[in-house]
Amino acid sequence: MNALSEQLSAPIKRGLLARNRWLILRRSAQLGILALFMAGPWFGIWWLKGNLASSIFLDVIGLTDPLVLLQSFVAGHKVALTALTGALTVVALYVVVGGRAYCSWVCPINIVTDAAFWLRNRLRIDASWQPRKSTRWWILATALAVSVLTGTIAWELVNPITMLQRGLVFGMGLAWVVVAAVFLFDLAVSRRGWCSYICPVGAFYGTIGKLALVRVSAVRRRACTDCGDCYRVCPEPHVIVPALKPKEPTASPVISSGDCTNCGRCLDVCADDVFRFGTRFAKLS
Amino acid sequence: MPDDAKSESRRKFIRSCVGLASSAGVVGLLLAGYSKQSKALPAWALRPPGALPEAEFNAACVRCGLCVRACPFDMLHLAELGQDITTGTPYFVARDNPCEMCKDIPCAAACPTDALSKELTDVREAKMGVAVLTGRDTCYAVARGANCRACYLACPIKDQAITMERRVSDGRGYFEPTVHPDQCTGCGKCEHDCVTEEASIKVLPLGLARYDPLATR
């Protein structure tokens, strides 16, 4: 009897693959999208042309980054129809898959900052300066204000995401410097600093995320053993609390914050199988 | 909450807001200064046909590179960080690969934001820059009275944008390549084909060729 109950309460043993399933899928998506862009210049396979700012898929579907277009608009340029439909397509896509799914499933800088986070933990770098959570919103507002005042697409002058991605597809120049700076910032200055506190692109996609359909839910939160693994691995741990440890026991298990990147790392690390991908209407099980 | 605590928390809130707002201001000023710096195009770089004037172009171009991909001659580039051109925006170097002036202007057609304007329907109306005989001292025709007319032969707007005009100087007759700016599209063929070591005829970006320091003061 004792042995049986021990067996039941022991965490389910899972292999390396199972413990990193969503991470592997995510990296495949990030690298796959990059590969689609690079297959043109490298192998002459032109399925996806352009870059993350604007692109065309199979010569039919136009895609445009809505934040870049918004800056162009406030800078005083009349929005062209092609760009507008492209931006609306992108918004529609992220309303379905989760706003900041852009951050964890598409953005190439995420690979850089995740690497910095991993190394930071390996090297046991504890010292960290954490800016306020609202910092990225201020930077977003500033980027828009500067766009208005100078008539330029201001954030694109410094945006490491498009710089890295454009660099890989079209030619790097000194963009490595910016990427290295982001890496070092996350490694030595600020834990998860860039993506979780500074980047206004993430803040922007987070607003789309508030409406998003696909969400992570703590549907089996009653099985939670308070080990804290999900908090430690999550780039935005505050989003978990209301879904996992709500004040009301009947509260929704859905992680509804726009800050959640739908990266699925909590699903990977949870030994008690608490989390699931589902819709925003998921119910406790 | 007692009044003291209330006003204390209010003070704290205001202080943090002021702090963040000033930090944002610093970032904004740096960004604004940087954006001002990158508004001029250097003498050696030209925009693709149909490009809006430089100031408007910086608001319109999203640096996607679809024009680069659309160019059948693969002569457009996106500026890399560290170059004197706004990072990520398209340009070409006439001396290296001039614009072939495709009839259907595929680069402009591919532009999703109309930074390369679709109002340009006849590529012969393009204004990528304007050719200037910068090297009267090196030009074979002018300086040596040679029978060179490489630029004239290269010009796609034949007999209109560049003509060879007979001149007499010190009793010596010669033919001078003469640019007619109203006809010149700035394609850069003349600069590309010029036989002197450094091109004696160059296409300058309009913002540079037609820049008036008094007008903007």
Coordinates of C-alpha atoms in Angstrom, one line a residue:
Chain A
M1 CA 0.0 0.0 0.0
N2 CA 2.7 2.4 1.0
A3 CA 4.8 1.5 -2.0
L4 CA 1.8 2.0 -4.3
S5 CA 1.0 5.5 -3.0
E6 CA 4.7 6.4 -3.3
Q7 CA 4.6 5.3 -6.9
L8 CA 1.5 7.3 -7.6
S9 CA 2.8 10.5 -6.0
A10 CA 6.3 10.3 -7.6
P11 CA 6.7 12.6 -10.6
I12 CA 6.3 10.9 -14.0
K13 CA 9.7 10.1 -15.3
R14 CA 10.1 11.6 -18.8
G15 CA 12.9 11.4 -21.3
L16 CA 15.1 14.3 -22.5
L17 CA 13.0 14.6 -25.6
A18 CA 9.7 14.8 -23.7
R19 CA 11.2 17.4 -21.3
N20 CA 12.2 19.6 -24.2
R21 CA 9.5 19.0 -26.7
W22 CA 8.2 22.5 -27.0
L23 CA 11.7 24.0 -26.9
I24 CA 12.7 21.8 -29.8
L25 CA 9.5 22.7 -31.8
R26 CA 10.1 26.4 -31.1
R27 CA 13.7 26.3 -32.2
S28 CA 12.7 24.4 -35.3
A29 CA 10.1 27.1 -36.1
Q30 CA 12.6 30.0 -35.5
L31 CA 15.3 28.4 -37.6
G32 CA 12.9 27.1 -40.2
I33 CA 11.5 30.6 -40.8
L34 CA 15.0 31.9 -41.0
A35 CA 15.9 29.1 -43.4
L36 CA 12.9 29.9 -45.6
F37 CA 14.2 33.5 -46.0
M38 CA 17.8 32.3 -46.6
A39 CA 16.9 29.6 -49.0
G40 CA 16.4 32.2 -51.7
P41 CA 19.9 33.9 -51.7
W42 CA 21.6 30.6 -50.8
F43 CA 19.9 28.0 -52.9
G44 CA 17.6 30.0 -55.3
I45 CA 14.4 28.7 -53.6
W46 CA 12.3 31.8 -53.4
W47 CA 9.3 30.7 -51.3
L48 CA 9.7 33.5 -48.9
K49 CA 11.1 36.8 -50.0
G50 CA 12.0 39.9 -48.0
N51 CA 12.5 39.9 -44.3
L52 CA 10.6 40.3 -41.0
A53 CA 9.7 43.9 -41.8
S54 CA 7.9 42.9 -44.9
S55 CA 7.8 39.8 -47.0
I56 CA 5.9 37.9 -49.6
F57 CA 5.2 34.2 -49.3
L58 CA 4.9 32.1 -52.5
D59 CA 4.6 35.4 -54.5
V60 CA 1.0 35.7 -53.2
I61 CA 0.7 36.3 -49.5
G62 CA 2.1 39.7 -48.4
L63 CA 3.2 40.1 -44.8
T64 CA 4.2 43.4 -43.1
D65 CA 5.2 44.0 -39.5
P66 CA 2.4 46.1 -38.0
L67 CA 4.7 48.0 -35.6
V68 CA 7.0 49.1 -38.4
L69 CA 4.0 50.1 -40.5
L70 CA 2.5 52.0 -37.5
Q71 CA 5.8 54.0 -37.1
S72 CA 5.8 54.7 -40.8
F73 CA 2.2 56.0 -40.6
V74 CA 2.8 58.3 -37.6
A75 CA 6.0 59.5 -39.3
G76 CA 3.7 60.9 -42.0
H77 CA 3.8 58.4 -44.8
K78 CA 0.5 57.4 -46.4
V79 CA -0.1 53.7 -45.8
A80 CA -0.1 51.7 -49.0
L81 CA -2.7 49.1 -49.5
T82 CA -0.2 46.2 -49.9
A83 CA 1.5 47.0 -46.7
L84 CA -1.8 47.5 -44.9
T85 CA -3.2 44.1 -45.9
G86 CA 0.1 42.6 -45.0
A87 CA 0.0 44.1 -41.6
L88 CA -3.6 43.0 -41.0
T89 CA -2.7 39.5 -42.0
V90 CA 0.1 39.4 -39.5
V91 CA -2.2 40.8 -36.7
A92 CA -4.9 38.2 -37.6
L93 CA -2.3 35.5 -37.4
Y94 CA -1.1 36.5 -34.0
V95 CA -4.6 37.0 -32.7
V96 CA -4.9 33.3 -33.3
V97 CA -1.5 31.9 -32.2
G98 CA -0.8 34.4 -29.4
G99 CA 0.7 37.9 -29.8
R100 CA 4.1 37.3 -28.3
A101 CA 4.3 33.9 -30.0
Y102 CA 6.2 36.3 -32.3
C103 CA 8.8 36.6 -29.6
S104 CA 9.3 32.9 -28.9
W105 CA 8.5 31.2 -32.2
V106 CA 9.7 33.7 -34.8
C107 CA 12.1 36.3 -33.4
P108 CA 15.8 35.4 -34.0
I109 CA 16.9 37.5 -31.1
N110 CA 15.1 35.2 -28.8
I111 CA 17.7 32.5 -29.6
V112 CA 20.4 35.0 -28.6
T113 CA 18.8 36.0 -25.3
D114 CA 17.8 32.4 -24.4
A115 CA 21.4 31.5 -24.9
A116 CA 22.5 34.3 -22.6
F117 CA 20.0 33.2 -20.0
W118 CA 21.3 29.6 -20.2
L119 CA 24.9 30.7 -19.9
R120 CA 24.0 33.1 -17.1
N121 CA 22.6 30.1 -15.1
R122 CA 25.5 27.9 -15.9
L123 CA 28.0 30.6 -14.8
R124 CA 25.8 31.3 -11.8
I125 CA 25.8 35.0 -12.5
D126 CA 23.3 36.3 -9.9
A127 CA 23.9 40.1 -9.9
S128 CA 21.2 41.6 -12.0
W129 CA 19.6 45.0 -12.6
Q130 CA 16.0 44.6 -13.4
P131 CA 14.3 47.7 -15.0
R132 CA 10.7 48.3 -14.2
K133 CA 8.1 46.2 -16.1
S134 CA 6.7 49.3 -17.7
T135 CA 10.0 50.2 -19.3
R136 CA 9.2 48.6 -22.6
W137 CA 6.0 50.5 -22.8
W138 CA 7.9 53.8 -22.3
I139 CA 10.4 52.8 -25.0
L140 CA 7.5 51.9 -27.3
A141 CA 5.9 55.3 -26.7
T142 CA 9.3 57.0 -27.1
A143 CA 9.9 55.2 -30.4
L144 CA 6.5 56.3 -31.7
A145 CA 7.1 59.9 -30.5
V146 CA 10.5 60.1 -32.2
S147 CA 8.9 58.7 -35.4
V148 CA 6.4 61.5 -35.3
L149 CA 8.9 64.2 -34.5
T150 CA 11.6 63.2 -37.0
G151 CA 9.6 61.6 -39.8
T152 CA 11.5 58.4 -39.6
I153 CA 10.8 54.8 -38.7
A154 CA 12.7 55.4 -35.4
W155 CA 12.9 52.0 -33.8
E156 CA 14.2 50.4 -37.0
L157 CA 17.3 52.5 -36.7
V158 CA 18.3 50.4 -33.7
N159 CA 16.0 47.3 -33.6
P160 CA 18.3 44.3 -33.1
I161 CA 15.6 41.9 -34.3
T162 CA 15.4 43.2 -37.8
M163 CA 19.1 44.1 -37.9
L164 CA 20.0 40.5 -37.1
Q165 CA 17.5 38.9 -39.4
R166 CA 18.1 41.3 -42.3
G167 CA 21.8 40.8 -41.7
L168 CA 21.5 37.1 -42.1
V169 CA 19.4 37.3 -45.2
F170 CA 21.0 40.4 -46.9
G171 CA 24.4 41.1 -45.3
M172 CA 25.4 41.7 -41.8
G173 CA 27.8 44.7 -41.7
L174 CA 28.3 45.8 -38.1
A175 CA 24.9 44.4 -37.0
W176 CA 26.9 41.7 -35.0
V177 CA 27.9 44.5 -32.6
V178 CA 24.3 45.2 -31.8
V179 CA 23.5 41.5 -31.4
A180 CA 26.6 41.0 -29.2
A181 CA 25.5 44.0 -27.1
V182 CA 22.1 42.4 -26.5
F183 CA 23.7 39.1 -25.6
L184 CA 26.1 40.7 -23.1
F185 CA 23.3 42.8 -21.6
D186 CA 21.2 39.7 -20.9
L187 CA 24.3 37.7 -19.7
A188 CA 25.9 40.2 -17.4
V189 CA 23.7 43.2 -16.8
S190 CA 20.1 42.1 -16.6
R191 CA 18.5 38.7 -16.2
R192 CA 16.1 38.3 -19.2
G193 CA 16.6 42.0 -19.6
W194 CA 16.1 42.6 -23.3
C195 CA 13.0 40.6 -24.1
S196 CA 11.2 41.0 -20.8
Y197 CA 11.9 44.6 -20.0
I198 CA 13.3 46.6 -22.9
C199 CA 12.1 45.4 -26.3
P200 CA 9.1 47.6 -27.5
V201 CA 8.4 45.1 -30.3
G202 CA 7.5 42.5 -27.6
A203 CA 5.4 45.1 -25.8
F204 CA 3.5 45.8 -29.0
Y205 CA 2.9 42.1 -29.8
G206 CA 1.8 41.7 -26.2
T207 CA -1.2 44.0 -26.9
I208 CA -2.3 41.7 -29.7
G209 CA -1.7 38.9 -27.2
K210 CA -4.4 40.2 -24.9
L211 CA -7.0 39.1 -27.5
A212 CA -5.2 35.9 -28.5
L213 CA -7.0 32.6 -29.0
V214 CA -4.3 30.1 -28.2
R215 CA -3.3 30.2 -24.6
V216 CA -1.4 28.2 -22.1
S217 CA -3.6 27.0 -19.2
A218 CA -2.9 25.5 -15.8
V219 CA -5.8 23.1 -16.3
R220 CA -4.4 20.5 -13.9
R221 CA -3.3 23.0 -11.3
R222 CA -4.7 20.7 -8.5
A223 CA -1.7 18.4 -9.3
C224 CA 0.8 21.2 -8.7
T225 CA 3.4 20.3 -6.1
D226 CA 4.8 23.8 -5.7
C227 CA 8.2 22.8 -7.0
G228 CA 8.7 26.2 -8.7
D229 CA 10.2 24.8 -11.9
C230 CA 7.7 26.7 -14.1
Y231 CA 8.6 30.0 -12.4
R232 CA 12.3 29.5 -12.9
V233 CA 12.1 28.7 -16.6
C234 CA 9.4 31.2 -17.5
P235 CA 10.6 34.5 -19.1
E236 CA 7.6 36.3 -17.6
P237 CA 6.9 34.4 -14.4
H238 CA 4.3 36.9 -13.2
V239 CA 1.9 35.6 -15.8
I240 CA 1.7 32.2 -14.2
V241 CA 0.5 33.2 -10.8
P242 CA -3.2 34.2 -11.5
A243 CA -3.7 30.9 -13.4
L244 CA -1.8 28.6 -11.1
K245 CA -2.4 30.1 -7.7
P246 CA -5.6 32.1 -8.0
K247 CA -7.3 33.5 -4.9
E248 CA -10.6 32.0 -6.0
P249 CA -10.3 28.2 -6.3
T250 CA -12.8 28.2 -9.3
A251 CA -10.9 31.0 -11.2
S252 CA -10.0 30.3 -14.8
P253 CA -6.8 28.4 -15.3
V254 CA -6.0 30.3 -18.5
I255 CA -2.9 32.4 -18.6
S256 CA -4.5 35.5 -19.9
S257 CA -1.7 38.1 -19.7
G258 CA -0.4 39.5 -23.0
D259 CA 3.1 39.2 -21.6
C260 CA 3.0 35.4 -22.0
T261 CA 5.0 34.4 -25.1
N262 CA 3.3 31.0 -25.6
C263 CA 6.8 29.5 -25.5
G264 CA 5.5 26.3 -23.8
R265 CA 8.6 25.9 -21.6
C266 CA 6.3 25.5 -18.5
L267 CA 4.7 22.5 -20.3
D268 CA 8.2 21.1 -20.9
V269 CA 9.5 21.4 -17.3
C270 CA 6.4 20.6 -15.3
A271 CA 6.8 17.1 -13.9
D272 CA 3.2 17.1 -12.7
D273 CA 1.8 17.8 -16.2
V274 CA -0.1 20.9 -15.0
F275 CA 0.0 23.0 -18.1
R276 CA -1.7 22.5 -21.5
F277 CA -1.9 24.5 -24.7
G278 CA -5.5 25.3 -25.4
T279 CA -7.8 28.2 -26.2
R280 CA -8.6 31.2 -24.0
F281 CA -11.8 29.4 -23.1
A282 CA -10.1 26.4 -21.4
K283 CA -11.6 25.0 -18.2
L284 CA -10.2 23.4 -15.2
S285 CA -9.9 19.6 -15.4
Chain B
M1 CA -5.1 54.8 4.6
P2 CA -3.8 57.7 6.8
D3 CA -3.1 60.9 4.9
D4 CA 0.7 60.7 5.5
A5 CA 0.9 57.2 4.0
K6 CA -1.3 58.3 1.1
S7 CA 0.8 61.3 0.2
E8 CA 4.0 59.3 0.7
S9 CA 2.8 56.6 -1.8
R10 CA 1.7 59.4 -4.1
R11 CA 5.1 61.0 -3.9
K12 CA 6.7 57.6 -4.6
F13 CA 4.5 57.1 -7.6
I14 CA 5.2 60.5 -9.1
R15 CA 8.9 60.1 -8.5
S16 CA 9.0 56.8 -10.4
C17 CA 6.9 58.2 -13.2
V18 CA 9.3 61.2 -13.5
G19 CA 12.2 58.8 -13.5
L20 CA 10.9 56.6 -16.2
A21 CA 9.7 59.6 -18.3
S22 CA 13.1 61.2 -18.1
S23 CA 14.9 57.9 -19.0
A24 CA 12.5 57.6 -22.0
G25 CA 13.3 61.2 -22.9
V26 CA 17.0 60.4 -22.9
V27 CA 16.5 57.4 -25.1
G28 CA 14.2 59.5 -27.4
L29 CA 16.8 62.3 -27.8
L30 CA 19.5 59.8 -28.6
L31 CA 17.3 58.1 -31.1
A32 CA 16.2 61.5 -32.6
G33 CA 19.8 62.6 -32.9
Y34 CA 20.7 59.4 -34.6
S35 CA 17.8 59.6 -37.0
K36 CA 18.8 63.1 -38.1
Q37 CA 22.3 62.0 -38.8
S38 CA 21.1 59.3 -41.3
K39 CA 19.0 61.6 -43.5
A40 CA 21.5 62.4 -46.1
L41 CA 22.6 60.1 -48.9
P42 CA 26.4 59.9 -49.6
A43 CA 27.6 60.9 -53.1
W44 CA 28.3 57.4 -54.2
A45 CA 24.9 55.8 -53.4
L46 CA 21.7 56.2 -55.4
R47 CA 18.2 55.1 -54.7
P48 CA 16.2 52.8 -57.0
P49 CA 13.9 54.4 -59.5
G50 CA 10.7 56.0 -58.1
A51 CA 12.2 56.6 -54.7
L52 CA 10.5 59.4 -52.8
P53 CA 12.7 62.4 -51.8
E54 CA 15.1 61.3 -49.0
A55 CA 13.1 62.8 -46.1
E56 CA 9.9 61.1 -47.2
F57 CA 11.7 57.9 -48.1
N58 CA 12.9 57.5 -44.5
A59 CA 9.3 57.5 -43.3
A60 CA 8.2 55.1 -46.0
C61 CA 10.8 52.5 -46.5
V62 CA 10.5 49.5 -44.1
R63 CA 13.9 48.1 -45.2
C64 CA 12.3 44.8 -46.4
G65 CA 14.6 44.3 -49.4
L66 CA 11.8 43.2 -51.8
C67 CA 13.1 45.7 -54.4
V68 CA 16.5 44.0 -54.1
R69 CA 14.9 40.7 -54.8
A70 CA 12.8 42.0 -57.6
C71 CA 15.8 43.5 -59.5
P72 CA 16.6 41.1 -62.4
F73 CA 20.1 42.5 -62.6
D74 CA 20.7 42.0 -58.9
M75 CA 22.4 45.4 -58.6
L76 CA 20.5 46.8 -55.5
H77 CA 21.8 46.4 -52.0
L78 CA 20.5 47.0 -48.5
A79 CA 22.7 49.3 -46.5
E80 CA 24.5 47.6 -43.6
L81 CA 25.1 49.0 -40.2
G82 CA 28.3 51.1 -40.4
Q83 CA 27.7 52.5 -43.8
D84 CA 26.8 56.1 -44.4
I85 CA 23.2 55.2 -45.5
T86 CA 20.2 54.6 -43.3
T87 CA 20.6 51.0 -42.2
G88 CA 18.6 48.6 -44.2
T89 CA 17.5 50.9 -47.0
P90 CA 18.2 50.1 -50.6
Y91 CA 20.8 51.7 -52.8
F92 CA 23.0 51.0 -55.8
V93 CA 26.5 52.2 -56.8
A94 CA 26.5 53.4 -60.4
R95 CA 30.2 52.9 -61.0
D96 CA 29.7 49.3 -59.9
N97 CA 26.4 48.3 -61.4
P98 CA 24.2 51.0 -62.9
C99 CA 20.4 50.8 -63.2
E100 CA 19.3 49.0 -66.4
M101 CA 16.0 51.0 -66.5
C102 CA 13.6 48.0 -66.9
K103 CA 10.5 49.1 -68.7
D104 CA 8.2 47.5 -66.1
I105 CA 10.2 48.9 -63.1
P106 CA 10.0 45.6 -61.1
C107 CA 11.7 47.1 -58.0
A108 CA 9.1 49.8 -57.6
A109 CA 6.3 47.3 -58.4
A110 CA 7.6 45.0 -55.6
C111 CA 7.7 47.8 -53.0
P112 CA 4.9 47.1 -50.5
T113 CA 4.8 50.6 -49.0
D114 CA 5.2 52.8 -52.1
A115 CA 8.5 54.2 -50.8
L116 CA 9.4 53.5 -54.5
S117 CA 6.4 55.3 -55.9
K118 CA 4.0 53.6 -58.3
E119 CA 3.3 57.0 -59.7
L120 CA 6.4 56.5 -61.8
T121 CA 5.0 54.6 -64.8
D122 CA 7.7 55.6 -67.5
V123 CA 11.1 54.7 -66.3
R124 CA 12.5 57.4 -68.5
E125 CA 10.9 59.9 -66.2
A126 CA 12.9 58.5 -63.2
K127 CA 15.1 60.8 -61.2
M128 CA 17.6 58.6 -59.3
G129 CA 20.1 61.4 -59.6
V130 CA 21.7 63.6 -62.1
A131 CA 24.9 63.1 -64.1
V132 CA 27.6 65.8 -63.7
L133 CA 30.9 66.1 -65.5
T134 CA 32.9 66.3 -62.4
G135 CA 36.3 65.6 -64.1
R136 CA 36.8 68.2 -66.8
D137 CA 40.5 67.8 -66.0
T138 CA 40.5 64.1 -66.5
C139 CA 37.9 63.6 -69.2
Y140 CA 39.7 62.4 -72.3
A141 CA 37.4 64.3 -74.6
V142 CA 37.7 67.6 -72.8
A143 CA 41.2 67.6 -71.3
R144 CA 43.0 65.8 -74.2
G145 CA 40.7 66.5 -77.1
A146 CA 40.5 62.7 -77.6
N147 CA 37.7 61.2 -79.6
C148 CA 36.2 59.5 -76.5
R149 CA 32.4 59.4 -76.1
A150 CA 31.9 56.4 -73.9
C151 CA 29.4 58.2 -71.7
Y152 CA 27.5 59.4 -74.7
L153 CA 27.3 55.9 -76.1
A154 CA 26.3 54.4 -72.8
C155 CA 23.4 56.8 -72.2
P156 CA 20.1 55.1 -72.7
I157 CA 18.3 58.4 -73.3
K158 CA 20.2 58.6 -76.6
D159 CA 21.0 62.1 -77.9
Q160 CA 18.9 63.7 -75.2
A161 CA 20.4 63.3 -71.8
I162 CA 24.0 63.5 -72.9
T163 CA 25.1 65.2 -76.2
M164 CA 28.6 65.8 -77.5
E165 CA 28.8 69.6 -77.9
R166 CA 31.5 71.2 -80.0
R167 CA 33.6 73.7 -78.1
V168 CA 36.6 75.8 -78.9
S169 CA 39.2 76.8 -76.3
D170 CA 42.5 78.5 -77.1
G171 CA 41.9 77.9 -80.8
R172 CA 41.6 74.1 -80.1
G173 CA 38.4 72.4 -81.0
Y174 CA 37.0 69.5 -79.0
F175 CA 33.7 67.7 -78.1
E176 CA 32.4 68.0 -74.6
P177 CA 29.9 65.5 -73.1
T178 CA 27.1 67.7 -72.0
V179 CA 24.4 66.6 -69.6
H180 CA 20.9 67.8 -70.0
P181 CA 19.6 67.4 -66.4
D182 CA 15.9 67.5 -67.4
Q183 CA 16.4 64.4 -69.5
C184 CA 18.8 62.6 -67.3
T185 CA 17.3 59.7 -65.1
G186 CA 20.5 59.2 -63.1
C187 CA 20.7 55.6 -64.1
G188 CA 24.5 55.8 -63.9
K189 CA 25.4 54.1 -67.2
C190 CA 27.7 57.0 -68.2
E191 CA 29.5 56.8 -64.9
H192 CA 29.9 53.1 -65.2
D193 CA 31.2 53.2 -68.7
C194 CA 33.6 56.2 -68.3
V195 CA 37.1 55.0 -69.2
T196 CA 39.1 57.2 -66.9
E197 CA 40.5 55.6 -63.8
E198 CA 38.1 57.5 -61.6
A199 CA 35.0 58.3 -63.4
S200 CA 35.0 61.8 -64.9
I201 CA 31.3 61.9 -65.1
K202 CA 29.3 61.0 -62.0
V203 CA 25.7 60.7 -61.0
L204 CA 25.0 62.6 -57.9
P205 CA 22.0 61.9 -55.7
L206 CA 19.4 64.7 -56.3
G207 CA 19.6 65.7 -52.6
L208 CA 23.2 66.5 -53.1
A209 CA 23.2 67.9 -56.6
R210 CA 20.3 70.1 -55.9
Y211 CA 21.1 70.9 -52.3
D212 CA 20.7 74.5 -51.3
P213 CA 22.2 75.3 -47.9
L214 CA 20.4 78.7 -47.9
A215 CA 17.0 77.2 -48.5
T216 CA 17.1 75.0 -45.4
R217 CA 18.7 77.4 -43.0

